[in-house]
């Protein structure tokens, strides 16, 4: 199948390689010349402009966008006048589902099919495959299904669920979730859950890390920690490895955590500043709209904000209030625990 890929970053470039390896023909474009050249070396046809990309594809065309959410509409504005009725445009990035229905309606006026495909798999997707959550029409889904099947991990990625009748596309790693916006909505919730799972692992390992003997005797004022109660020296890489086998909290994220500890046991190469790509915030908006309680997901998002020192002034305010009512004066720097 012929497909045009727009955006050759960490995800798009690898997706092109996976498609080519499974017999599809990829014509590609990225504003970065080096990215175009890198993917061309893998067998894709690289184009210097969007116009060249569109003209290189036989009609009816299929174009897949793997772009940051903030530039999708601008690219669509440039791209749409070049397209024709019967073409399909796929947004596989992390766009907000709120934008999908307006985009689908605008493109439909020109006879162009718009599909939103939430894509999970990260930089490991080239080897492991991508989990694909699809929104749009049933006809559009069937049209792009050969690409989905090539990108997805396949049924061998997980054992069958006991009692489940076999035969659905979910077993292959892709699913038509509903009309326009449904794919990105499901991907948004997926990423919000990811935030929560990651935070739970991080907090648990931190709790074990803080139970070290040297730390137990140098805890902050008000703690009840004692060396004879705690004072453990846990081998976190080994515990992560242990939990990968038979534990009820085993997961691919735990596998990756174990790899990180193996490479850097004290995590000295990481600053502890964690970004968020938007889906967690959008999920909070949806939860408020629908009056659905999501306290774990909310806490994990706010934890990411705190990692970026967004709570520093709040902590100073707490310290000031404590000083005012209780005479407890904390200095500008806490001595002792530097880990």
Short mmCIF file of C-alpha atoms in Angstrom, two decimals:
data_model
loop_
_atom_site.label_atom_id
_atom_site.label_comp_id
_atom_site.label_asym_id
_atom_site.label_seq_id
_atom_site.Cartn_x
_atom_site.Cartn_y
_atom_site.Cartn_z
CA UNK A 1 0.00 0.00 0.00
CA UNK A 2 1.19 3.55 -0.75
CA UNK A 3 1.27 5.99 2.18
CA UNK A 4 2.70 9.45 2.73
CA UNK A 5 4.20 10.08 6.17
CA UNK A 6 4.51 13.67 7.37
CA UNK A 7 6.71 14.00 10.45
CA UNK A 8 9.76 11.79 10.92
CA UNK A 9 10.59 12.25 14.60
CA UNK A 10 11.07 9.54 17.19
CA UNK A 11 7.75 7.92 16.30
CA UNK A 12 7.19 8.74 12.63
CA UNK A 13 10.60 7.63 11.42
CA UNK A 14 10.34 4.28 13.16
CA UNK A 15 6.80 3.74 11.90
CA UNK A 16 8.03 4.23 8.34
CA UNK A 17 10.70 1.58 8.88
CA UNK A 18 8.12 -0.87 10.22
CA UNK A 19 5.78 -0.23 7.30
CA UNK A 20 8.56 -0.70 4.74
CA UNK A 21 9.67 -3.92 6.42
CA UNK A 22 6.13 -5.25 5.93
CA UNK A 23 5.92 -4.43 2.26
CA UNK A 24 4.34 -0.97 2.17
CA UNK A 25 5.66 1.90 0.05
CA UNK A 26 6.35 5.11 1.99
CA UNK A 27 6.81 8.60 0.65
CA UNK A 28 7.91 10.94 3.42
CA UNK A 29 8.34 14.59 4.35
CA UNK A 30 9.83 16.46 7.31
CA UNK A 31 11.13 19.99 7.63
CA UNK A 32 14.39 18.47 8.92
CA UNK A 33 16.64 17.50 6.01
CA UNK A 34 18.64 15.06 8.13
CA UNK A 35 15.46 13.28 9.19
CA UNK A 36 14.42 12.92 5.55
CA UNK A 37 17.82 11.58 4.55
CA UNK A 38 17.89 9.15 7.47
CA UNK A 39 14.54 7.62 6.54
CA UNK A 40 15.42 7.61 2.83
CA UNK A 41 18.33 5.34 3.68
CA UNK A 42 15.78 2.86 5.05
CA UNK A 43 14.03 2.65 1.68
CA UNK A 44 11.50 5.50 1.75
CA UNK A 45 11.12 8.14 -0.95
CA UNK A 46 11.93 11.49 0.66
CA UNK A 47 10.35 14.73 -0.57
CA UNK A 48 11.62 18.27 0.00
CA UNK A 49 8.14 19.85 0.19
CA UNK A 50 4.56 18.96 1.01
CA UNK A 51 3.63 19.70 -2.60
CA UNK A 52 6.17 17.19 -3.87
CA UNK A 53 4.87 14.62 -1.39
CA UNK A 54 1.25 14.99 -2.51
CA UNK A 55 2.14 14.95 -6.20
CA UNK A 56 4.25 11.82 -5.72
CA UNK A 57 1.36 9.76 -4.35
CA UNK A 58 -1.18 8.04 -6.61
CA UNK A 59 -4.81 9.04 -6.05
CA UNK A 60 -6.72 8.36 -3.92
CA UNK A 61 -4.00 9.19 -1.41
CA UNK A 62 -3.42 8.18 2.20
CA UNK A 63 -1.39 10.63 4.31
CA UNK A 64 -0.36 9.96 7.90
CA UNK A 65 0.63 12.88 10.14
CA UNK A 66 2.95 12.27 13.11
CA UNK A 67 3.32 15.83 14.33
CA UNK A 68 3.18 17.81 17.59
CA UNK A 69 -0.43 18.67 18.42
CA UNK A 70 0.22 22.39 18.16
CA UNK A 71 1.18 22.34 14.47
CA UNK A 72 -1.41 19.91 13.06
CA UNK A 73 -3.96 22.54 12.08
CA UNK A 74 -1.33 24.69 10.35
CA UNK A 75 -0.11 21.70 8.33
CA UNK A 76 -3.67 20.72 7.47
CA UNK A 77 -4.33 24.25 6.26
CA UNK A 78 -1.37 23.97 3.86
CA UNK A 79 -2.14 20.40 2.88
CA UNK A 80 -5.89 20.40 2.30
CA UNK A 81 -5.96 22.55 -0.87
CA UNK A 82 -3.60 20.05 -2.52
CA UNK A 83 -5.84 17.07 -1.81
CA UNK A 84 -8.88 15.69 -3.63
CA UNK A 85 -12.07 13.82 -2.90
CA UNK A 86 -11.34 10.25 -1.85
CA UNK A 87 -8.07 11.08 -0.07
CA UNK A 88 -7.57 10.07 3.56
CA UNK A 89 -5.70 12.09 6.18
CA UNK A 90 -4.68 10.39 9.44
CA UNK A 91 -3.57 12.26 12.56
CA UNK A 92 -1.55 9.75 14.54
CA UNK A 93 -0.09 12.25 17.02
CA UNK A 94 -1.31 13.25 20.47
CA UNK A 95 -3.94 15.77 19.42
CA UNK A 96 -6.89 16.66 21.62
CA UNK A 97 -10.05 14.79 20.69
CA UNK A 98 -11.89 18.12 20.86
CA UNK A 99 -10.19 19.15 17.60
CA UNK A 100 -11.04 15.99 15.66
CA UNK A 101 -14.72 16.51 14.89
CA UNK A 102 -14.20 20.06 13.50
CA UNK A 103 -11.30 18.79 11.39
CA UNK A 104 -13.31 15.83 10.13
CA UNK A 105 -16.22 18.13 9.22
CA UNK A 106 -13.97 20.59 7.35
CA UNK A 107 -12.27 17.86 5.34
CA UNK A 108 -15.55 16.08 4.64
CA UNK A 109 -16.76 19.18 2.77
CA UNK A 110 -14.03 18.42 0.22
CA UNK A 111 -14.75 14.69 0.21
CA UNK A 112 -11.62 13.95 2.27
CA UNK A 113 -11.74 11.35 5.02
CA UNK A 114 -10.17 12.33 8.37
CA UNK A 115 -9.09 9.60 10.81
CA UNK A 116 -7.62 10.07 14.29
CA UNK A 117 -5.33 7.28 15.44
CA UNK A 118 -3.99 7.33 18.97
CA UNK A 119 -0.59 5.66 18.72
CA UNK A 120 1.17 4.08 21.68
CA UNK A 121 4.52 2.34 21.62
CA UNK A 122 7.15 5.03 21.93
CA UNK A 123 10.64 4.56 20.58
CA UNK A 124 10.38 0.77 21.11
CA UNK A 125 7.46 0.47 18.70
CA UNK A 126 9.73 -0.31 15.76
CA UNK A 127 10.46 -3.73 17.25
CA UNK A 128 7.45 -4.26 19.55
CA UNK A 129 4.72 -2.76 17.38
CA UNK A 130 2.25 0.01 18.15
CA UNK A 131 -1.08 -0.10 19.96
CA UNK A 132 -3.48 1.83 17.69
CA UNK A 133 -6.74 3.43 18.85
CA UNK A 134 -8.75 4.56 15.82
CA UNK A 135 -11.49 7.16 15.43
CA UNK A 136 -13.41 7.96 12.26
CA UNK A 137 -15.80 6.27 9.86
CA UNK A 138 -16.03 2.52 9.40
CA UNK A 139 -15.18 2.96 5.71
CA UNK A 140 -12.08 4.98 6.57
CA UNK A 141 -11.03 2.35 9.09
CA UNK A 142 -11.28 -0.42 6.51
CA UNK A 143 -9.35 1.69 4.05
CA UNK A 144 -6.34 2.14 6.32
CA UNK A 145 -6.53 -1.28 7.98
CA UNK A 146 -3.57 -2.75 6.04
CA UNK A 147 -1.37 -0.02 7.57
CA UNK A 148 -2.79 -0.66 11.04
CA UNK A 149 -2.14 -4.36 10.73
CA UNK A 150 1.48 -3.73 9.71
CA UNK A 151 2.14 -1.31 12.56
CA UNK A 152 0.37 -3.27 15.32
CA UNK A 153 2.23 -5.89 17.37
CA UNK A 154 0.00 -8.82 16.39
CA UNK A 155 -1.78 -11.46 18.42
CA UNK A 156 1.45 -13.01 19.69
CA UNK A 157 2.16 -9.92 21.81
CA UNK A 158 -0.10 -11.21 24.60
CA UNK A 159 -1.76 -14.52 25.45
CA UNK A 160 -5.51 -14.79 24.77
CA UNK A 161 -7.79 -13.61 27.57
CA UNK A 162 -9.41 -16.70 29.13
CA UNK A 163 -13.08 -16.99 28.19
CA UNK A 164 -12.89 -14.40 25.41
CA UNK A 165 -14.07 -15.41 21.95
CA UNK A 166 -11.18 -14.95 19.53
CA UNK A 167 -11.33 -12.99 16.31
CA UNK A 168 -11.45 -9.23 17.00
CA UNK A 169 -8.89 -6.70 15.81
CA UNK A 170 -8.03 -5.78 19.41
CA UNK A 171 -6.11 -9.06 19.59
CA UNK A 172 -3.86 -7.75 16.84
CA UNK A 173 -3.27 -4.45 18.66
CA UNK A 174 -5.61 -2.07 16.84
CA UNK A 175 -9.27 -1.16 17.29
CA UNK A 176 -11.90 1.06 15.70
CA UNK A 177 -13.05 2.86 18.85
CA UNK A 178 -15.80 5.01 17.33
CA UNK A 179 -16.43 8.14 15.22
CA UNK A 180 -14.13 11.13 14.85
CA UNK A 181 -12.33 11.91 18.10
CA UNK A 182 -12.83 8.48 19.65
CA UNK A 183 -9.29 7.32 18.94
CA UNK A 184 -7.67 10.36 20.50
CA UNK A 185 -10.06 10.25 23.46
CA UNK A 186 -9.09 6.65 24.23
CA UNK A 187 -5.41 7.53 23.79
CA UNK A 188 -5.83 10.50 26.15
CA UNK A 189 -7.23 8.24 28.86
CA UNK A 190 -4.48 5.70 28.13
CA UNK A 191 -1.81 8.35 28.75
CA UNK A 192 -3.50 9.62 31.91
CA UNK A 193 -3.45 6.05 33.26
CA UNK A 194 0.20 5.83 32.22
CA UNK A 195 0.90 8.91 34.36
CA UNK A 196 -0.72 7.22 37.36
CA UNK A 197 1.13 3.92 36.95
CA UNK A 198 4.46 5.67 36.53
CA UNK A 199 3.84 7.78 39.64
CA UNK A 200 2.96 4.72 41.70
CA UNK A 201 6.19 2.97 40.73
CA UNK A 202 8.22 6.13 41.34
CA UNK A 203 6.72 6.74 44.78
CA UNK A 204 7.19 3.12 45.82
CA UNK A 205 10.85 3.01 44.83
CA UNK A 206 11.41 6.37 46.51
CA UNK A 207 9.94 5.01 49.75
CA UNK A 208 12.43 2.14 49.69
CA UNK A 209 15.25 4.50 48.75
CA UNK A 210 14.52 6.75 51.74
CA UNK A 211 14.66 3.82 54.16
CA UNK A 212 18.46 3.71 53.97
CA UNK A 213 20.34 3.82 57.33
CA UNK A 214 22.05 7.13 56.58
CA UNK A 215 18.75 8.73 55.71
CA UNK A 216 16.73 7.35 58.60
CA UNK A 217 18.86 9.26 61.09
CA UNK A 218 18.75 12.52 59.15
CA UNK A 219 15.06 12.90 58.38
CA UNK A 220 13.20 16.19 58.51
CA UNK A 221 11.78 17.56 61.72
CA UNK A 222 8.57 15.84 62.72
CA UNK A 223 9.35 12.41 61.27
CA UNK A 224 9.05 9.34 63.44
CA UNK A 225 11.72 7.36 61.58
CA UNK A 226 14.21 5.42 63.68
CA UNK A 227 17.25 3.44 62.63
CA UNK A 228 16.11 0.32 64.45
CA UNK A 229 12.72 0.41 62.70
CA UNK A 230 13.95 1.27 59.19
CA UNK A 231 17.64 1.43 58.35
CA UNK A 232 17.37 -0.87 55.31
CA UNK A 233 19.76 -0.76 52.38
CA UNK A 234 17.53 -2.02 49.59
CA UNK A 235 19.02 -3.08 46.28
CA UNK A 236 16.49 -1.35 44.05
CA UNK A 237 17.72 -2.84 40.74
CA UNK A 238 17.31 -6.33 42.19
CA UNK A 239 13.88 -5.55 43.63
CA UNK A 240 12.74 -4.24 40.25
CA UNK A 241 14.06 -7.42 38.66
CA UNK A 242 12.31 -9.53 41.30
CA UNK A 243 8.95 -7.85 40.74
CA UNK A 244 9.12 -8.63 37.02
CA UNK A 245 8.61 -12.30 37.86
CA UNK A 246 5.27 -13.46 39.22
CA UNK A 247 4.36 -10.16 40.88
CA UNK A 248 0.86 -8.74 40.43
CA UNK A 249 2.39 -5.35 39.55
CA UNK A 250 4.48 -6.61 36.66
CA UNK A 251 4.23 -4.57 33.44
CA UNK A 252 6.25 -3.24 30.53
CA UNK A 253 6.75 -0.02 32.49
CA UNK A 254 8.31 -2.08 35.28
CA UNK A 255 10.51 -3.79 32.68
CA UNK A 256 11.73 -0.38 31.57
CA UNK A 257 12.25 0.71 35.17
CA UNK A 258 14.42 -2.34 35.76
CA UNK A 259 16.47 -1.46 32.68
CA UNK A 260 16.93 2.10 33.91
CA UNK A 261 18.14 0.91 37.33
CA UNK A 262 20.49 -1.56 35.66
CA UNK A 263 22.07 1.20 33.59
CA UNK A 264 22.11 3.84 36.35
CA UNK A 265 21.34 2.43 39.84
CA UNK A 266 21.30 5.84 41.55
CA UNK A 267 19.64 7.60 38.58
CA UNK A 268 22.37 10.22 38.61
CA UNK A 269 21.81 11.01 34.93
CA UNK A 270 18.26 12.22 35.54
CA UNK A 271 17.23 15.62 36.84
CA UNK A 272 13.87 14.54 38.21
CA UNK A 273 12.02 17.12 36.11
CA UNK A 274 9.09 15.47 34.35
CA UNK A 275 7.18 17.04 31.46
CA UNK A 276 3.60 16.36 30.44
CA UNK A 277 2.48 16.27 26.82
CA UNK A 278 -1.08 17.48 27.27
CA UNK A 279 -3.19 14.34 27.53
CA UNK A 280 -3.19 14.35 31.34
CA UNK A 281 -4.54 17.91 31.39
CA UNK A 282 -7.18 17.13 28.77
CA UNK A 283 -8.25 14.07 30.75
CA UNK A 284 -8.80 16.26 33.81
CA UNK A 285 -11.02 18.53 31.71
CA UNK A 286 -13.06 15.58 30.52
CA UNK A 287 -13.38 14.26 34.06
CA UNK A 288 -14.69 17.62 35.25
CA UNK A 289 -17.13 17.84 32.32
CA UNK A 290 -18.48 14.36 33.07
CA UNK A 291 -18.24 14.65 36.90
CA UNK A 292 -16.08 11.53 37.02
CA UNK A 293 -13.70 11.23 40.02
CA UNK A 294 -10.11 10.53 38.96
CA UNK A 295 -8.04 11.33 42.07
CA UNK A 296 -5.08 9.09 41.18
CA UNK A 297 -4.82 10.49 37.65
CA UNK A 298 -5.08 14.05 38.98
CA UNK A 299 -2.42 13.48 41.63
CA UNK A 300 -0.01 12.05 39.06
CA UNK A 301 -0.45 15.09 36.82
CA UNK A 302 0.07 17.51 39.71
CA UNK A 303 3.13 15.51 40.72
CA UNK A 304 4.64 16.28 37.33
CA UNK A 305 3.96 19.97 37.88
CA UNK A 306 5.66 19.76 41.26
CA UNK A 307 8.73 18.10 39.71
CA UNK A 308 9.21 21.28 37.70
CA UNK A 309 9.41 23.35 40.90
CA UNK A 310 5.94 24.78 40.39
CA UNK A 311 5.19 24.30 44.09
CA UNK A 312 8.24 26.08 45.51
CA UNK A 313 6.39 29.24 46.45
CA UNK A 314 3.56 27.21 47.98
CA UNK A 315 6.07 25.40 50.19
CA UNK A 316 7.59 28.73 51.24
CA UNK A 317 4.09 29.94 52.09
CA UNK A 318 3.50 26.89 54.25
CA UNK A 319 6.81 27.48 55.97
CA UNK A 320 5.87 31.11 56.59
CA UNK A 321 2.51 30.20 58.10
CA UNK A 322 4.14 27.60 60.34
CA UNK A 323 6.58 30.21 61.55
CA UNK A 324 3.81 32.71 62.22
CA UNK A 325 1.62 30.48 64.36
CA UNK A 326 4.16 28.16 65.89
CA UNK A 327 7.50 29.93 65.83
CA UNK A 328 9.03 27.23 63.63
CA UNK A 329 11.61 28.95 61.42
CA UNK A 330 12.96 26.86 58.56
CA UNK A 331 15.97 28.33 56.80
CA UNK A 332 16.34 28.74 53.06
CA UNK A 333 18.19 25.43 52.79
CA UNK A 334 17.43 22.13 54.49
CA UNK A 335 20.55 20.53 55.82
CA UNK A 336 21.12 16.79 55.96
CA UNK A 337 19.22 14.83 53.33
CA UNK A 338 20.84 15.54 49.98
CA UNK A 339 19.64 12.46 48.15
#
